[in-house]
Coordinates of C-alpha atoms and ligand atoms in Angstrom, one line a residue:
M927 CA 113.5 -101.6 -77.4
P928 CA 110.2 -101.3 -75.4
R929 CA 107.1 -100.7 -77.3
I930 CA 105.4 -97.6 -75.9
L931 CA 101.7 -97.1 -76.7
T932 CA 99.2 -94.5 -75.9
G933 CA 95.8 -93.2 -77.0
I934 CA 94.6 -89.6 -77.1
Q935 CA 91.0 -88.7 -77.1
P936 CA 90.3 -86.1 -79.7
S937 CA 88.5 -83.7 -77.6
G938 CA 88.8 -80.2 -79.1
T939 CA 91.4 -77.5 -78.9
L940 CA 94.7 -78.0 -77.3
H941 CA 95.5 -76.0 -74.2
I942 CA 98.7 -75.3 -72.3
G943 CA 97.9 -77.9 -69.7
N944 CA 97.4 -80.6 -72.3
Y945 CA 100.6 -79.6 -74.0
F946 CA 102.9 -79.7 -70.9
G947 CA 100.9 -82.4 -69.1
A948 CA 100.4 -84.9 -71.9
M949 CA 101.6 -84.1 -75.3
R950 CA 105.2 -83.0 -74.6
P951 CA 105.9 -86.1 -72.3
I952 CA 104.6 -88.4 -75.0
L953 CA 106.6 -86.7 -77.8
S954 CA 109.8 -86.8 -75.8
L955 CA 109.4 -90.6 -75.6
Q956 CA 110.1 -90.7 -79.3
E957 CA 113.8 -90.7 -78.4
Q958 CA 113.5 -93.7 -76.1
G959 CA 111.7 -96.4 -77.8
E960 CA 109.2 -97.5 -80.4
V961 CA 106.3 -95.2 -79.9
F962 CA 102.7 -95.9 -81.0
V963 CA 100.1 -93.1 -80.7
F964 CA 96.5 -93.3 -81.9
L965 CA 93.5 -91.1 -81.8
A966 CA 90.8 -92.7 -79.7
D967 CA 87.8 -91.7 -81.8
L968 CA 85.7 -94.7 -80.8
H969 CA 86.2 -93.7 -77.2
A970 CA 85.2 -90.2 -78.1
L971 CA 81.7 -91.4 -79.2
T972 CA 80.9 -92.1 -75.5
S973 CA 80.8 -88.4 -74.8
L974 CA 80.3 -86.7 -78.1
R975 CA 77.2 -87.1 -80.3
D976 CA 78.0 -84.6 -83.1
A977 CA 79.4 -86.1 -86.3
D978 CA 80.8 -82.9 -87.6
A979 CA 82.4 -82.0 -84.3
L980 CA 84.0 -85.4 -84.1
R981 CA 85.4 -85.2 -87.6
R982 CA 86.8 -81.7 -86.8
N983 CA 88.2 -82.8 -83.5
V984 CA 90.0 -85.8 -85.1
R985 CA 91.6 -83.6 -87.7
D986 CA 92.5 -80.9 -85.2
A987 CA 94.1 -83.4 -82.8
A988 CA 96.1 -84.9 -85.7
L989 CA 97.3 -81.4 -86.8
D990 CA 98.1 -80.5 -83.2
L991 CA 100.2 -83.6 -82.7
L992 CA 102.0 -83.3 -86.0
A993 CA 102.6 -79.6 -85.5
C994 CA 104.0 -80.2 -82.0
G995 CA 106.6 -82.7 -83.2
L996 CA 105.0 -86.1 -83.7
D997 CA 107.1 -87.6 -86.5
P998 CA 105.0 -90.0 -88.4
E999 CA 108.2 -91.6 -90.0
R1000 CA 109.4 -92.6 -86.5
T1001 CA 106.1 -92.9 -84.6
L1002 CA 103.3 -95.1 -85.6
F1003 CA 100.3 -92.8 -85.7
W1004 CA 96.8 -93.8 -86.6
R1005 CA 93.1 -93.4 -85.9
Q1006 CA 91.5 -96.1 -83.8
S1007 CA 88.4 -96.6 -86.0
D1008 CA 90.6 -97.2 -89.0
V1009 CA 91.7 -100.5 -87.5
A1010 CA 88.5 -102.6 -86.9
F1011 CA 90.4 -105.1 -84.8
H1012 CA 90.2 -102.8 -81.8
A1013 CA 86.5 -103.3 -81.6
E1014 CA 86.7 -107.0 -82.5
L1015 CA 89.3 -107.7 -79.8
M1016 CA 87.1 -105.7 -77.3
W1017 CA 84.3 -108.2 -77.9
I1018 CA 86.5 -111.2 -77.1
L1019 CA 87.9 -109.5 -74.0
S1020 CA 84.4 -108.6 -72.8
T1021 CA 83.5 -112.3 -72.7
V1022 CA 86.1 -112.8 -69.9
T1023 CA 85.7 -109.5 -68.1
P1024 CA 83.9 -109.8 -64.8
M1025 CA 81.1 -107.4 -64.2
G1026 CA 82.6 -106.6 -60.8
L1027 CA 85.8 -105.4 -62.4
M1028 CA 83.9 -102.8 -64.5
E1029 CA 81.7 -101.8 -61.6
R1030 CA 84.7 -100.7 -59.7
M1031 CA 85.9 -98.2 -62.3
V1032 CA 85.9 -94.7 -60.9
A1033 CA 86.2 -92.8 -64.2
Y1034 CA 82.8 -94.2 -65.2
K1035 CA 81.1 -92.9 -62.1
E1036 CA 82.8 -89.6 -62.3
K1037 CA 81.7 -89.1 -65.9
V1038 CA 78.1 -90.0 -65.1
Q1039 CA 78.2 -87.5 -62.2
K1040 CA 79.4 -84.9 -64.7
G1041 CA 76.3 -85.5 -66.7
I1042 CA 77.5 -87.9 -69.5
P1043 CA 74.7 -90.3 -70.3
A1044 CA 75.3 -93.6 -68.4
G1045 CA 75.4 -95.9 -71.5
V1046 CA 76.8 -99.4 -71.9
G1047 CA 79.6 -98.1 -74.1
L1048 CA 80.7 -95.7 -71.4
F1049 CA 80.6 -98.5 -68.9
T1050 CA 82.7 -100.8 -71.0
Y1051 CA 85.0 -98.1 -72.1
P1052 CA 87.9 -99.7 -70.2
I1053 CA 87.5 -102.9 -72.1
L1054 CA 88.0 -101.1 -75.4
Q1055 CA 91.0 -99.4 -73.9
A1056 CA 92.4 -102.8 -72.9
A1057 CA 91.9 -104.0 -76.5
D1058 CA 93.8 -100.9 -77.8
I1059 CA 96.7 -101.8 -75.7
L1060 CA 96.7 -105.6 -75.9
L1061 CA 96.2 -105.6 -79.6
Y1062 CA 99.8 -104.2 -80.1
D1063 CA 101.6 -106.2 -77.4
A1064 CA 102.5 -102.9 -75.8
D1065 CA 105.2 -103.0 -73.1
V1066 CA 104.7 -99.5 -71.6
V1067 CA 101.6 -97.3 -71.6
P1068 CA 102.2 -93.6 -70.5
V1069 CA 99.0 -92.2 -69.0
G1070 CA 97.9 -89.7 -66.5
K1071 CA 97.2 -90.7 -62.9
D1072 CA 93.4 -90.8 -63.6
Q1073 CA 94.0 -93.7 -66.0
K1074 CA 95.9 -95.9 -63.6
Q1075 CA 92.8 -98.0 -62.8
H1076 CA 92.2 -98.6 -66.4
L1077 CA 95.7 -99.9 -66.8
E1078 CA 95.2 -102.3 -63.9
A1079 CA 92.0 -103.5 -65.5
T1080 CA 93.9 -104.1 -68.7
R1081 CA 96.3 -106.3 -67.0
D1082 CA 93.5 -108.2 -65.1
I1083 CA 91.7 -108.8 -68.4
A1084 CA 94.9 -110.0 -70.1
I1085 CA 95.5 -112.4 -67.2
K1086 CA 91.9 -113.7 -67.5
I1087 CA 92.5 -114.5 -71.2
N1088 CA 95.9 -116.1 -70.5
E1089 CA 94.3 -118.2 -67.6
A1090 CA 91.5 -119.4 -69.8
Y1091 CA 93.4 -119.9 -73.1
G1092 CA 97.0 -120.3 -72.4
V1093 CA 100.1 -118.5 -71.1
G1094 CA 101.3 -115.8 -73.4
V1095 CA 98.3 -115.3 -75.6
L1096 CA 98.3 -111.7 -74.5
K1097 CA 101.2 -109.6 -73.2
L1098 CA 100.9 -107.7 -69.9
P1099 CA 101.6 -104.0 -70.2
E1100 CA 103.2 -101.8 -67.6
P1101 CA 101.7 -98.3 -66.9
L1102 CA 104.0 -95.4 -67.0
I1103 CA 102.5 -92.8 -64.7
S1104 CA 104.4 -89.6 -64.7
E1105 CA 104.0 -88.4 -61.1
D1106 CA 106.3 -85.5 -61.7
V1107 CA 104.1 -83.8 -64.4
A1108 CA 103.0 -80.7 -62.7
V1109 CA 99.4 -79.6 -62.9
V1110 CA 99.3 -76.5 -65.0
P1111 CA 97.1 -73.8 -63.5
G1112 CA 94.4 -72.1 -65.5
L1113 CA 93.3 -68.4 -65.6
D1114 CA 91.6 -68.7 -62.2
G1115 CA 94.3 -70.8 -60.5
Q1116 CA 92.4 -74.1 -60.6
K1117 CA 93.7 -76.9 -62.8
M1118 CA 93.6 -75.7 -66.4
S1119 CA 90.7 -77.7 -67.9
K1120 CA 88.2 -77.4 -70.6
S1121 CA 85.5 -78.2 -68.1
Y1122 CA 86.4 -75.2 -66.0
G1123 CA 86.5 -72.8 -68.9
N1124 CA 89.9 -71.4 -67.7
T1125 CA 92.1 -72.5 -70.5
I1126 CA 94.7 -70.8 -72.7
D1127 CA 94.7 -72.6 -76.0
I1128 CA 98.1 -72.8 -77.7
F1129 CA 97.0 -72.1 -81.2
M1130 CA 94.9 -69.0 -80.5
P1131 CA 95.2 -65.9 -82.7
E1132 CA 97.4 -63.2 -81.2
K1133 CA 94.7 -60.8 -80.0
A1134 CA 92.6 -63.5 -78.4
L1135 CA 95.6 -64.9 -76.6
R1136 CA 96.7 -61.5 -75.4
K1137 CA 93.2 -61.0 -74.0
K1138 CA 93.2 -64.4 -72.2
V1139 CA 96.6 -63.7 -70.6
M1140 CA 95.5 -60.3 -69.5
G1141 CA 92.5 -61.9 -67.8
I1142 CA 94.6 -64.1 -65.4
V1143 CA 93.3 -63.6 -61.9
T1144 CA 95.7 -61.7 -59.6
D1145 CA 95.5 -60.4 -56.0
S1146 CA 95.1 -56.7 -55.2
T1147 CA 98.7 -55.9 -54.2
P1148 CA 99.3 -52.3 -55.3
L1149 CA 101.8 -51.6 -58.1
E1150 CA 104.5 -50.3 -55.8
A1151 CA 104.4 -53.1 -53.3
P1152 CA 106.5 -56.3 -53.5
K1153 CA 104.6 -59.3 -54.7
D1154 CA 104.7 -62.9 -53.7
P1155 CA 106.1 -65.1 -56.5
E1156 CA 105.0 -68.3 -54.8
G1157 CA 101.5 -69.3 -55.9
S1158 CA 101.4 -66.7 -58.7
I1159 CA 99.6 -68.1 -61.7
I1160 CA 101.6 -65.7 -64.0
L1161 CA 105.0 -67.1 -62.8
A1162 CA 103.8 -70.7 -62.8
L1163 CA 103.0 -70.3 -66.5
Y1164 CA 106.0 -68.2 -67.2
R1165 CA 108.3 -70.9 -65.9
L1166 CA 106.9 -73.3 -68.6
V1167 CA 107.6 -71.0 -71.5
A1168 CA 110.3 -68.5 -70.7
P1169 CA 114.1 -69.0 -70.6
A1170 CA 115.6 -69.4 -67.2
D1171 CA 117.2 -66.0 -67.0
E1172 CA 113.9 -64.3 -67.8
V1173 CA 112.2 -66.3 -65.2
A1174 CA 114.8 -65.3 -62.6
R1175 CA 114.3 -61.7 -63.7
M1176 CA 110.5 -61.8 -63.2
D1177 CA 110.9 -63.5 -59.9
A1178 CA 113.3 -60.7 -58.7
D1179 CA 110.9 -58.0 -60.1
F1180 CA 108.0 -59.6 -58.1
R1181 CA 110.0 -59.4 -54.9
A1182 CA 111.3 -55.8 -55.6
G1183 CA 107.9 -54.2 -56.1
G1184 CA 107.3 -51.2 -58.4
I1185 CA 106.0 -53.2 -61.3
G1186 CA 102.3 -54.1 -61.7
Y1187 CA 100.7 -57.4 -62.7
G1188 CA 99.8 -55.9 -66.1
D1189 CA 103.4 -55.7 -67.0
F1190 CA 104.1 -59.2 -65.9
K1191 CA 101.2 -60.4 -67.9
K1192 CA 102.6 -58.7 -71.0
R1193 CA 105.9 -60.5 -70.5
L1194 CA 104.0 -63.8 -70.1
F1195 CA 102.0 -63.2 -73.3
E1196 CA 105.2 -62.5 -75.3
A1197 CA 106.8 -65.7 -73.9
I1198 CA 103.8 -67.9 -74.8
W1199 CA 103.6 -66.4 -78.2
T1200 CA 107.3 -67.0 -78.9
Y1201 CA 107.4 -70.4 -77.3
F1202 CA 104.6 -71.8 -79.6
A1203 CA 105.7 -69.8 -82.7
P1204 CA 107.4 -72.7 -84.5
M1205 CA 104.5 -75.0 -83.8
R1206 CA 102.0 -72.4 -85.0
E1207 CA 103.9 -72.0 -88.2
R1208 CA 104.2 -75.7 -88.8
R1209 CA 100.5 -76.2 -88.1
A1210 CA 99.6 -73.5 -90.7
E1211 CA 101.9 -75.2 -93.2
L1212 CA 100.4 -78.6 -92.6
E1213 CA 96.9 -77.2 -92.7
A1214 CA 97.5 -75.7 -96.1
R1215 CA 98.3 -79.2 -97.5
P1216 CA 94.8 -80.6 -97.9
D1217 CA 95.6 -84.3 -98.1
Y1218 CA 98.5 -84.3 -95.6
V1219 CA 96.6 -85.5 -92.5
D1220 CA 94.6 -88.0 -94.4
D1221 CA 97.7 -89.4 -96.0
V1222 CA 99.5 -89.7 -92.7
L1223 CA 96.6 -91.4 -91.0
A1224 CA 96.0 -93.8 -94.0
D1225 CA 99.7 -94.8 -93.9
G1226 CA 99.6 -95.3 -90.1
A1227 CA 96.4 -97.3 -90.4
R1228 CA 97.9 -99.6 -92.9
R1229 CA 101.0 -100.3 -90.7
A1230 CA 99.0 -100.6 -87.5
K1231 CA 96.6 -103.1 -89.1
E1232 CA 99.5 -105.4 -90.0
I1233 CA 100.7 -105.5 -86.4
A1234 CA 97.2 -105.8 -85.0
E1235 CA 96.3 -108.6 -87.3
R1236 CA 99.1 -110.8 -86.0
T1237 CA 97.7 -110.4 -82.5
I1238 CA 94.0 -110.9 -83.4
D1239 CA 95.0 -114.0 -85.4
R1240 CA 96.8 -115.4 -82.3
V1241 CA 93.7 -114.7 -80.2
W1242 CA 91.2 -116.1 -82.7
K1243 CA 93.2 -119.3 -82.8
A1244 CA 93.6 -119.5 -79.0
V1245 CA 89.9 -119.1 -78.3
G1246 CA 88.7 -121.4 -81.1
L1247 CA 87.3 -118.9 -83.6
R1248 CA 89.8 -120.1 -86.2
Ligands
ADP1046 P1 90.6 -81.2 -70.0 O1 90.7 -81.3 -68.5 O2 90.9 -79.9 -70.5 O3 89.3 -81.8 -70.5 P2 91.7 -83.7 -70.8 O4 91.1 -84.4 -69.6 O5 91.2 -84.0 -72.1 O6 91.8 -82.1 -70.5 O7 93.3 -84.1 -70.7 C1 94.0 -84.6 -71.8 C2 95.4 -84.8 -71.2 O8 96.0 -83.6 -70.8 C3 95.5 -85.7 -70.0 O9 96.6 -86.6 -70.1 C4 95.6 -84.8 -68.8 O10 96.3 -85.4 -67.8 C5 96.4 -83.7 -69.4 N1 96.1 -82.4 -68.8 C6 94.9 -81.7 -68.9 N2 94.9 -80.6 -68.1 C7 96.1 -80.5 -67.5 C8 96.7 -79.6 -66.6 N3 96.1 -78.5 -66.2 N4 98.0 -79.8 -66.2 C9 98.6 -81.0 -66.6 N5 98.1 -81.9 -67.5 C10 96.9 -81.7 -67.9
LIG1047 N1 91.2 -93.3 -71.8 C1 92.3 -92.5 -72.2 C2 92.1 -91.1 -71.8 O1 91.0 -90.7 -71.5 C3 92.5 -92.5 -73.7 C4 92.8 -93.9 -74.2 C5 92.1 -94.7 -74.9 C6 94.1 -94.6 -74.0 N2 92.7 -95.9 -75.2 C7 93.9 -95.9 -74.6 C8 95.2 -94.3 -73.3 C9 95.0 -96.8 -74.6 C10 96.3 -95.2 -73.3 C11 96.1 -96.5 -73.9 O2 93.1 -90.3 -71.7

């Protein structure tokens, strides 16, 4: 069975784009292999310098994942900083990583352009990511397209280690880039993203959620006129959360005319509210158990450490540190 590993940056509230673009695909892999998921809190330090916010984000991300169906019995789930070997392996990897390889990383340049301080940690971020992956002998790493280059770098770094210290010291992972994951549009039709302020968060209170949905941008087609279902933000979101027959009905109602966008938005709100109801309930349940998240993460860390230790031991011996 392939070992599937991925890291999630705890970066605040979960929106519909995150859910359908990242979380649901990962959770569905739980049926297909041995899944390892960790919260990349060490990586988060490269863009967040607020201790309370980081603590809150980690807890929220853990609750979100657990509420959305991450099963900690089946899936190994831990927090990166709980397993110190991530940082230790990173150091060893950095000694074989060519400067030129890091200098080619596009994500670094994009982040600096966005205004994130150009620190050494941000620059070497992909080496820590390589350590995350190589530490667990992962076979497959599901990531978004934007992470493809980091996966290639991971393989290059593993090859460098194996060339220097012996075949098979580190296992080469394969990226799993889901090309077919559609980009979920936000309120204004651009890609839904925290950085555009156009998100619909899945665990919003009812009133706030209703207000968001009612704020979706529409054209000025009058109520009586037929409306174009193609390119409609309302329908694009509705397709994700409504049953097929309801989607077909909305599509037909668009074409027929006589119904205004306000009405479609109300249907969309109801569908979103209903779709996420079980997760919302589960999240409230878990939140009410004060130690639950800590216990899950502590147990995950203990199990992750055992696996990571075998790899780091192999690496230490290979390079001559033991
Ligand atoms: P944001 O753009 O809101 O900051 P992140 O960059 O933190 O979101 O994304 C976390 C994960 O969610 C990534 O795997 C990303 O590909 C996915 N994701 C984010 N927004 C969308 C979207 N609008 N459609 C599909 N997937 C998305
Ligand atoms: N860099 C990834 C992102 O921004 C998060 C991440 C950190 C990761 N370590 C990883 C993903 C290891 C896959 C494997 O989304």
